């Protein structure tokens, strides 16, 4: 390979700068979009030498393939010496993180917002103006349920490696609890993708608020049971809030390795050991030692299996960020299509068009592997082929890299508004 320009520098000793609360500050980090046109695994080895953090990649189109990476100050010179074509996406990552705003507590209910006069008031919509600590997300879910007591219950889907319960909410319509096919949502499987739990909660809030006054919402909830798990990786999520903002995986330790964390979304026990996952415990895409060997995957997979064995799963969405994609099956192979692929393609494209109507935000749509990259052991392949889901998607929310995972809090509500418009199209047409 002509690429083997052996690295002529010693791997830098990068000691994370931390603030008084022990949180990594990312002082001096820059984020680059790098056009590699080289073998991905060779590039990843270079990233490791640079102690750089892989944020995102797109291998879908050869001429546009790229990695987004965060480079620590100690490695900027060595990275420059590699002479890649690179564009600066974020000049000062620490400043960008500061723009996310402080974590805010649960704001309480707003007595003027009631979905049902006989029920409790809904939480104040100011919830969607900021990001929040994990414990407050649980308070928020409990309050949502109290505001919709005849049509909802809190649910759990197993527990995490650190023994946190994976919490969610089940909503149903006029047919009664559990009487219809499922719509099943997972948020925040990747810990750093904070916008996903906020948007999943926004959508849940809108369903409850509008059930009695929006025909599309009422018809949808009368025809489907929603099973919603806003944060399926609670340990990783907490870790992003207390220590390392850009952490991706769970927090599982394994004997024989000092590396922490398995990628829950490369751990699904279907087409698990193929291209698009890593066998290296230190990798962000580490798939685990065996298929399905993370407690989080076990919990959310068994929950999905139960739904599949019951009324079936009509639509599954694994909510991610960033990149603005609506991804249909399959991830494990770019040349395989689902039996209903033509309908999936049309639905995804039109859902994207419906999203764009609010603010012009463009979502790229298509098969996961063909559009973005190969993903062995990913959720939508399992949900399609094993759980028999008609439409099993991954949606990558805002943005396309300007802020990446660190999306300013001011973009939570617009992200929710456009996603709700997209979902209303999908529900009406699927
Ligand atoms: Zn993700």
Short mmCIF file of C-alpha atoms and ligand atoms in Angstrom, two decimals:
data_model
loop_
_atom_site.label_atom_id
_atom_site.label_comp_id
_atom_site.label_asym_id
_atom_site.label_seq_id
_atom_site.Cartn_x
_atom_site.Cartn_y
_atom_site.Cartn_z
CA UNK A 1 0.00 0.00 0.00
CA UNK A 2 1.44 3.34 -0.98
CA UNK A 3 -0.19 4.73 2.10
CA UNK A 4 2.32 3.28 4.53
CA UNK A 5 4.10 6.51 5.26
CA UNK A 6 5.34 5.29 8.62
CA UNK A 7 4.52 7.79 11.33
CA UNK A 8 7.70 9.64 12.13
CA UNK A 9 6.64 10.92 15.48
CA UNK A 10 6.20 9.29 18.86
CA UNK A 11 2.59 8.92 19.95
CA UNK A 12 1.85 11.95 22.14
CA UNK A 13 1.16 11.62 25.81
CA UNK A 14 -2.26 13.21 26.01
CA UNK A 15 -3.43 14.02 29.51
CA UNK A 16 -6.98 15.22 29.47
CA UNK A 17 -7.49 18.69 30.90
CA UNK A 18 -10.31 18.59 33.42
CA UNK A 19 -12.38 21.26 35.13
CA UNK A 20 -13.10 21.43 38.86
CA UNK A 21 -15.96 18.96 38.56
CA UNK A 22 -13.64 16.46 36.86
CA UNK A 23 -15.09 16.96 33.39
CA UNK A 24 -12.79 16.83 30.40
CA UNK A 25 -12.57 20.31 28.86
CA UNK A 26 -11.14 19.49 25.41
CA UNK A 27 -9.00 22.64 25.60
CA UNK A 28 -7.18 23.25 22.35
CA UNK A 29 -8.90 20.45 20.41
CA UNK A 30 -9.82 21.12 16.78
CA UNK A 31 -12.31 19.14 14.71
CA UNK A 32 -11.40 18.31 11.10
CA UNK A 33 -13.21 16.69 8.19
CA UNK A 34 -10.53 14.57 6.55
CA UNK A 35 -10.70 13.14 3.05
CA UNK A 36 -8.67 9.97 3.41
CA UNK A 37 -9.08 7.88 0.26
CA UNK A 38 -7.16 5.24 2.20
CA UNK A 39 -8.06 2.03 3.90
CA UNK A 40 -10.20 2.84 6.93
CA UNK A 41 -8.41 0.53 9.34
CA UNK A 42 -5.04 2.04 8.45
CA UNK A 43 -6.48 5.49 9.07
CA UNK A 44 -7.89 4.37 12.41
CA UNK A 45 -4.45 3.18 13.49
CA UNK A 46 -3.16 6.65 12.73
CA UNK A 47 -5.94 8.17 14.80
CA UNK A 48 -4.87 6.03 17.70
CA UNK A 49 -1.27 7.24 17.36
CA UNK A 50 -2.54 10.81 17.38
CA UNK A 51 -4.85 10.16 20.36
CA UNK A 52 -7.49 11.69 18.11
CA UNK A 53 -11.20 10.96 18.58
CA UNK A 54 -13.21 9.61 15.68
CA UNK A 55 -16.53 11.45 15.60
CA UNK A 56 -18.18 10.40 12.37
CA UNK A 57 -17.43 8.89 9.02
CA UNK A 58 -19.02 8.54 5.65
CA UNK A 59 -17.82 5.83 3.34
CA UNK A 60 -20.92 5.72 1.23
CA UNK A 61 -19.67 7.62 -1.77
CA UNK A 62 -16.04 7.01 -2.64
CA UNK A 63 -15.43 10.51 -3.97
CA UNK A 64 -16.94 12.06 -0.84
CA UNK A 65 -15.71 9.67 1.81
CA UNK A 66 -14.48 11.35 4.93
CA UNK A 67 -13.83 11.09 8.64
CA UNK A 68 -14.64 13.78 11.18
CA UNK A 69 -12.01 13.70 13.91
CA UNK A 70 -11.17 15.71 17.03
CA UNK A 71 -7.41 16.25 17.38
CA UNK A 72 -5.80 17.17 20.72
CA UNK A 73 -3.41 20.15 20.76
CA UNK A 74 -0.36 17.92 21.30
CA UNK A 75 -1.04 16.15 17.97
CA UNK A 76 -1.95 19.06 15.70
CA UNK A 77 1.54 19.32 14.24
CA UNK A 78 1.83 15.57 13.62
CA UNK A 79 -1.61 15.52 12.04
CA UNK A 80 -0.63 18.38 9.73
CA UNK A 81 2.50 16.47 8.70
CA UNK A 82 0.33 13.67 7.36
CA UNK A 83 -0.78 16.06 4.61
CA UNK A 84 -4.36 14.97 4.26
CA UNK A 85 -6.92 17.14 2.59
CA UNK A 86 -8.69 18.42 5.67
CA UNK A 87 -11.25 21.10 6.41
CA UNK A 88 -11.58 22.64 9.86
CA UNK A 89 -15.12 22.00 11.11
CA UNK A 90 -14.69 23.31 14.64
CA UNK A 91 -11.84 25.70 15.42
CA UNK A 92 -12.21 25.47 19.18
CA UNK A 93 -14.04 22.41 20.51
CA UNK A 94 -14.00 23.63 24.12
CA UNK A 95 -15.77 26.84 23.10
CA UNK A 96 -18.31 24.83 21.12
CA UNK A 97 -19.05 22.64 24.14
CA UNK A 98 -19.59 25.76 26.25
CA UNK A 99 -22.28 26.85 23.76
CA UNK A 100 -24.31 23.76 24.63
CA UNK A 101 -25.27 25.55 27.81
CA UNK A 102 -25.41 24.29 31.39
CA UNK A 103 -27.38 21.21 32.29
CA UNK A 104 -30.67 22.32 33.78
CA UNK A 105 -32.96 20.54 36.22
CA UNK A 106 -36.55 19.45 35.70
CA UNK A 107 -38.62 22.66 35.44
CA UNK A 108 -41.87 21.31 36.94
CA UNK A 109 -45.31 21.28 35.33
CA UNK A 110 -47.04 24.15 33.57
CA UNK A 111 -50.65 24.28 34.81
CA UNK A 112 -51.78 25.88 31.56
CA UNK A 113 -50.73 22.80 29.51
CA UNK A 114 -53.12 19.91 29.92
CA UNK A 115 -53.78 17.14 27.45
CA UNK A 116 -56.71 15.83 29.44
CA UNK A 117 -58.63 17.96 31.95
CA UNK A 118 -58.92 15.02 34.35
CA UNK A 119 -55.17 14.43 34.41
CA UNK A 120 -52.13 16.22 35.78
CA UNK A 121 -50.66 19.14 33.85
CA UNK A 122 -47.83 18.41 31.42
CA UNK A 123 -44.23 19.31 32.23
CA UNK A 124 -43.30 22.85 31.26
CA UNK A 125 -42.24 23.04 27.61
CA UNK A 126 -39.16 24.96 28.80
CA UNK A 127 -37.74 21.43 29.23
CA UNK A 128 -36.84 21.63 25.54
CA UNK A 129 -34.74 24.78 25.92
CA UNK A 130 -31.80 23.01 27.58
CA UNK A 131 -30.05 19.67 28.12
CA UNK A 132 -30.56 17.89 31.44
CA UNK A 133 -28.92 15.53 33.92
CA UNK A 134 -29.94 11.86 33.62
CA UNK A 135 -31.95 11.86 36.87
CA UNK A 136 -34.11 14.72 35.57
CA UNK A 137 -34.92 12.75 32.41
CA UNK A 138 -36.45 10.09 34.67
CA UNK A 139 -38.46 12.74 36.53
CA UNK A 140 -39.65 14.12 33.21
CA UNK A 141 -40.83 10.68 32.02
CA UNK A 142 -42.72 10.10 35.25
CA UNK A 143 -44.42 13.48 34.89
CA UNK A 144 -45.35 12.77 31.26
CA UNK A 145 -47.01 9.53 32.32
CA UNK A 146 -48.95 11.30 35.08
CA UNK A 147 -50.30 13.73 32.48
CA UNK A 148 -51.70 10.88 30.35
CA UNK A 149 -52.69 8.27 32.97
CA UNK A 150 -55.42 6.42 31.05
CA UNK A 151 -53.30 5.92 27.94
CA UNK A 152 -49.78 5.27 29.22
CA UNK A 153 -47.56 3.44 31.66
CA UNK A 154 -43.88 3.51 32.53
CA UNK A 155 -41.92 0.53 31.20
CA UNK A 156 -38.47 -0.93 31.79
CA UNK A 157 -36.25 -2.92 29.39
CA UNK A 158 -33.68 -4.59 31.60
CA UNK A 159 -30.75 -2.79 33.14
CA UNK A 160 -27.31 -1.48 32.25
CA UNK A 161 -23.85 -2.75 33.16
CA UNK A 162 -23.79 -0.35 36.13
CA UNK A 163 -27.27 -1.53 37.13
CA UNK A 164 -29.31 1.44 36.00
CA UNK A 165 -32.81 0.47 34.89
CA UNK A 166 -33.47 1.20 31.21
CA UNK A 167 -36.64 3.26 31.52
CA UNK A 168 -39.31 4.21 29.05
CA UNK A 169 -42.97 4.87 28.44
CA UNK A 170 -45.68 2.96 26.60
CA UNK A 171 -48.54 4.94 24.98
CA UNK A 172 -51.76 3.51 23.58
CA UNK A 173 -55.03 4.73 22.09
CA UNK A 174 -58.71 3.88 22.09
CA UNK A 175 -58.23 0.14 21.53
CA UNK A 176 -56.62 -0.21 24.94
CA UNK A 177 -53.18 -1.17 26.19
CA UNK A 178 -51.19 -3.50 23.96
CA UNK A 179 -53.94 -4.05 21.40
CA UNK A 180 -52.14 -2.74 18.28
CA UNK A 181 -48.85 -3.27 16.38
CA UNK A 182 -45.86 -1.52 17.88
CA UNK A 183 -43.88 1.55 17.01
CA UNK A 184 -40.62 1.06 18.93
CA UNK A 185 -38.08 3.84 19.53
CA UNK A 186 -34.57 3.81 21.02
CA UNK A 187 -32.70 7.03 21.85
CA UNK A 188 -29.15 7.76 22.96
CA UNK A 189 -27.66 4.30 22.37
CA UNK A 190 -24.54 6.28 21.62
CA UNK A 191 -23.86 8.24 24.76
CA UNK A 192 -22.66 11.51 23.20
CA UNK A 193 -25.69 11.91 20.90
CA UNK A 194 -27.60 14.13 23.34
CA UNK A 195 -30.02 15.59 20.79
CA UNK A 196 -31.58 12.14 20.32
CA UNK A 197 -33.14 11.77 23.78
CA UNK A 198 -34.37 15.36 23.62
CA UNK A 199 -36.07 14.80 20.25
CA UNK A 200 -37.56 11.45 21.34
CA UNK A 201 -38.98 13.20 24.40
CA UNK A 202 -40.24 16.07 22.27
CA UNK A 203 -42.11 13.66 19.99
CA UNK A 204 -43.57 11.80 22.98
CA UNK A 205 -44.70 15.10 24.48
CA UNK A 206 -46.38 16.14 21.23
CA UNK A 207 -48.23 12.84 20.93
CA UNK A 208 -49.66 13.24 24.44
CA UNK A 209 -50.42 16.96 24.02
CA UNK A 210 -52.15 16.51 20.65
CA UNK A 211 -53.97 13.20 21.05
CA UNK A 212 -57.32 14.91 21.59
CA UNK A 213 -56.95 17.73 19.06
CA UNK A 214 -54.90 16.50 16.07
CA UNK A 215 -56.51 13.93 13.78
CA UNK A 216 -53.21 12.47 12.55
CA UNK A 217 -51.92 11.97 16.08
CA UNK A 218 -55.21 10.50 17.30
CA UNK A 219 -55.51 8.10 14.36
CA UNK A 220 -51.89 7.01 14.78
CA UNK A 221 -52.15 6.33 18.50
CA UNK A 222 -55.47 4.54 17.98
CA UNK A 223 -53.75 2.28 15.41
CA UNK A 224 -50.36 1.69 17.08
CA UNK A 225 -48.91 1.20 20.53
CA UNK A 226 -45.77 3.29 21.10
CA UNK A 227 -42.93 1.82 23.15
CA UNK A 228 -40.39 4.57 23.78
CA UNK A 229 -36.98 4.24 25.45
CA UNK A 230 -35.33 7.70 25.28
CA UNK A 231 -31.97 6.68 26.81
CA UNK A 232 -31.00 3.03 26.25
CA UNK A 233 -27.35 3.61 27.27
CA UNK A 234 -27.76 5.30 30.67
CA UNK A 235 -24.22 4.51 31.94
CA UNK A 236 -22.58 6.04 28.89
CA UNK A 237 -24.95 9.03 29.01
CA UNK A 238 -24.10 9.74 32.65
CA UNK A 239 -20.40 9.41 31.81
CA UNK A 240 -20.72 12.06 29.07
CA UNK A 241 -22.21 14.40 31.67
CA UNK A 242 -19.78 13.77 34.50
CA UNK A 243 -16.48 13.04 32.72
CA UNK A 244 -16.04 12.74 28.98
CA UNK A 245 -18.51 14.57 26.73
CA UNK A 246 -17.54 12.67 23.57
CA UNK A 247 -17.88 9.13 24.98
CA UNK A 248 -19.83 6.79 22.66
CA UNK A 249 -20.07 3.24 24.07
CA UNK A 250 -21.47 1.68 27.22
CA UNK A 251 -19.23 1.41 30.33
CA UNK A 252 -18.72 -2.33 30.40
CA UNK A 253 -15.40 -3.66 31.69
CA UNK A 254 -14.02 -7.03 30.64
CA UNK A 255 -11.43 -9.29 32.18
CA UNK A 256 -8.11 -9.24 30.38
CA UNK A 257 -8.50 -5.71 29.00
CA UNK A 258 -8.08 -2.27 30.49
CA UNK A 259 -10.27 -0.80 27.75
CA UNK A 260 -13.79 0.18 28.76
CA UNK A 261 -16.98 0.02 26.75
CA UNK A 262 -18.73 -1.91 24.02
CA UNK A 263 -20.67 -0.36 21.15
CA UNK A 264 -24.22 -1.54 21.92
CA UNK A 265 -25.13 -0.88 18.30
CA UNK A 266 -22.50 -3.32 16.97
CA UNK A 267 -23.54 -5.96 19.51
CA UNK A 268 -26.92 -7.13 18.14
CA UNK A 269 -26.84 -10.90 17.61
CA UNK A 270 -27.45 -10.89 13.87
CA UNK A 271 -24.69 -10.61 11.23
CA UNK A 272 -22.58 -9.65 14.23
CA UNK A 273 -19.01 -10.36 13.15
CA UNK A 274 -18.80 -8.73 9.75
CA UNK A 275 -17.45 -5.54 8.24
CA UNK A 276 -18.26 -2.34 10.11
CA UNK A 277 -17.46 -3.37 13.66
CA UNK A 278 -14.21 -3.79 15.57
CA UNK A 279 -12.64 -6.65 17.50
CA UNK A 280 -10.41 -4.19 19.36
CA UNK A 281 -11.75 -3.34 22.86
CA UNK A 282 -10.32 0.16 22.60
CA UNK A 283 -12.21 0.99 19.42
CA UNK A 284 -15.34 3.13 19.40
CA UNK A 285 -17.03 0.40 17.37
CA UNK A 286 -15.98 -2.51 19.61
CA UNK A 287 -18.58 -5.20 19.04
CA UNK A 288 -18.06 -7.22 22.25
CA UNK A 289 -16.59 -10.66 22.84
CA UNK A 290 -19.76 -12.44 21.76
CA UNK A 291 -22.95 -11.46 19.96
CA UNK A 292 -25.45 -9.83 22.30
CA UNK A 293 -23.13 -9.84 25.32
CA UNK A 294 -23.92 -6.36 26.63
CA UNK A 295 -26.63 -6.07 29.30
CA UNK A 296 -28.14 -3.09 27.50
CA UNK A 297 -28.48 -5.00 24.23
CA UNK A 298 -30.01 -7.93 26.07
CA UNK A 299 -32.62 -5.68 27.70
CA UNK A 300 -33.72 -3.73 24.63
CA UNK A 301 -33.49 -6.77 22.32
CA UNK A 302 -35.67 -8.95 24.56
CA UNK A 303 -38.15 -6.10 24.83
CA UNK A 304 -38.32 -5.92 21.02
CA UNK A 305 -38.59 -9.70 20.73
CA UNK A 306 -41.61 -9.63 23.05
CA UNK A 307 -43.27 -6.92 20.95
CA UNK A 308 -42.54 -8.94 17.80
CA UNK A 309 -44.11 -12.06 19.31
CA UNK A 310 -47.16 -10.04 20.38
CA UNK A 311 -48.85 -7.68 17.92
CA UNK A 312 -45.70 -7.31 15.83
CA UNK A 313 -43.50 -4.28 15.19
CA UNK A 314 -44.60 -2.05 12.34
CA UNK A 315 -41.87 0.56 12.67
CA UNK A 316 -38.63 0.70 14.63
CA UNK A 317 -36.47 3.80 14.82
CA UNK A 318 -33.04 3.94 16.40
CA UNK A 319 -32.42 7.68 16.89
CA UNK A 320 -28.83 8.84 16.38
CA UNK A 321 -26.83 11.93 15.52
CA UNK A 322 -25.20 13.45 13.57
CA UNK A 323 -25.26 13.72 9.78
CA UNK A 324 -28.95 14.13 8.81
CA UNK A 325 -29.70 10.71 7.36
CA UNK A 326 -32.74 8.43 7.26
CA UNK A 327 -31.24 4.95 6.97
CA UNK A 328 -33.16 1.85 5.93
CA UNK A 329 -31.84 -1.75 6.02
CA UNK A 330 -29.29 -3.13 5.56
CA UNK A 331 -26.06 -2.25 7.35
CA UNK A 332 -24.23 -5.55 7.11
CA UNK A 333 -24.00 -5.69 3.32
CA UNK A 334 -24.30 -2.93 0.73
CA UNK A 335 -25.67 -5.26 -1.94
CA UNK A 336 -28.60 -6.74 -0.01
CA UNK A 337 -32.11 -5.25 -0.17
CA UNK A 338 -35.14 -5.77 2.03
CA UNK A 339 -38.12 -7.51 0.44
CA UNK A 340 -40.08 -4.24 0.68
CA UNK A 341 -37.09 -2.05 -0.23
CA UNK A 342 -38.90 0.00 -2.88
CA UNK A 343 -41.58 1.04 -0.39
CA UNK A 344 -38.92 1.75 2.25
CA UNK A 345 -37.02 3.99 -0.16
CA UNK A 346 -40.11 5.98 -1.09
CA UNK A 347 -41.23 6.36 2.51
CA UNK A 348 -37.78 7.43 3.67
CA UNK A 349 -37.39 9.96 0.85
CA UNK A 350 -40.82 11.47 1.48
CA UNK A 351 -40.27 11.51 5.25
CA UNK A 352 -37.09 13.47 4.52
CA UNK A 353 -39.04 15.87 2.33
CA UNK A 354 -41.61 16.35 5.12
CA UNK A 355 -38.80 17.12 7.58
CA UNK A 356 -37.32 19.71 5.19
CA UNK A 357 -40.60 21.67 4.99
CA UNK A 358 -40.13 23.21 8.47
CA UNK A 359 -36.66 24.80 8.15
CA UNK A 360 -35.16 23.40 4.95
CA UNK A 361 -33.06 20.84 6.85
CA UNK A 362 -32.02 18.24 4.28
CA UNK A 363 -31.85 14.54 5.22
CA UNK A 364 -30.12 12.06 2.91
CA UNK A 365 -32.01 8.77 2.64
CA UNK A 366 -31.17 5.20 1.64
CA UNK A 367 -29.77 1.88 2.81
CA UNK A 368 -27.45 2.07 5.84
CA UNK A 369 -24.40 0.43 4.24
CA UNK A 370 -24.84 1.95 0.81
CA UNK A 371 -25.50 5.47 2.09
CA UNK A 372 -23.23 5.75 5.12
CA UNK A 373 -21.04 2.77 5.99
CA UNK A 374 -21.16 -0.93 6.81
CA UNK A 375 -22.50 -1.71 10.29
CA UNK A 376 -22.26 -5.33 11.40
CA UNK A 377 -24.40 -6.15 14.43
CA UNK A 378 -26.60 -3.06 14.06
CA UNK A 379 -30.12 -2.65 15.35
CA UNK A 380 -32.10 -2.16 12.16
CA UNK A 381 -30.84 -5.38 10.54
CA UNK A 382 -31.83 -7.40 13.62
CA UNK A 383 -35.19 -5.68 13.89
CA UNK A 384 -35.87 -6.33 10.19
CA UNK A 385 -34.79 -9.95 9.77
CA UNK A 386 -35.15 -11.37 13.27
CA UNK A 387 -37.99 -9.31 14.73
CA UNK A 388 -39.89 -9.05 11.43
CA UNK A 389 -40.28 -5.26 11.53
CA UNK A 390 -41.77 -3.79 8.37
CA UNK A 391 -39.79 -0.53 8.54
CA UNK A 392 -36.70 -0.60 10.77
CA UNK A 393 -34.66 2.57 10.45
CA UNK A 394 -31.87 4.56 11.97
CA UNK A 395 -32.29 8.32 11.82
CA UNK A 396 -29.24 10.55 12.22
CA UNK A 397 -30.43 13.95 13.46
CA UNK A 398 -28.80 17.40 13.10
CA UNK A 399 -26.38 18.62 12.10
CA UNK A 400 -23.90 17.86 9.29
CA UNK A 401 -20.81 18.67 11.34
CA UNK A 402 -20.80 22.39 12.18
CA UNK A 403 -21.50 21.48 15.81
CA UNK A 404 -21.78 17.72 15.52
CA UNK A 405 -22.66 15.99 18.77
CA UNK A 406 -22.44 19.28 20.62
CA UNK A 407 -25.58 20.81 19.16
CA UNK A 408 -26.53 24.13 20.80
CA UNK A 409 -29.57 23.86 23.06
CA UNK A 410 -31.35 26.43 20.86
CA UNK A 411 -31.58 23.74 18.16
CA UNK A 412 -33.52 21.25 20.33
CA UNK A 413 -36.97 22.69 19.58
CA UNK A 414 -36.41 23.13 15.81
CA UNK A 415 -35.01 19.57 15.66
CA UNK A 416 -38.15 18.36 17.42
CA UNK A 417 -40.52 20.37 15.23
CA UNK A 418 -39.06 19.07 11.97
CA UNK A 419 -38.86 15.48 13.25
CA UNK A 420 -42.52 15.62 14.33
CA UNK A 421 -43.49 16.77 10.82
CA UNK A 422 -41.53 13.86 9.36
CA UNK A 423 -43.11 11.35 11.73
CA UNK A 424 -46.62 12.55 10.92
CA UNK A 425 -45.91 11.89 7.25
CA UNK A 426 -44.49 8.45 8.06
CA UNK A 427 -47.39 7.44 10.32
CA UNK A 428 -49.95 8.44 7.72
CA UNK A 429 -48.24 6.65 4.85
CA UNK A 430 -46.57 3.53 6.25
ZN1 LIG B 1 -25.06 6.82 16.90
#
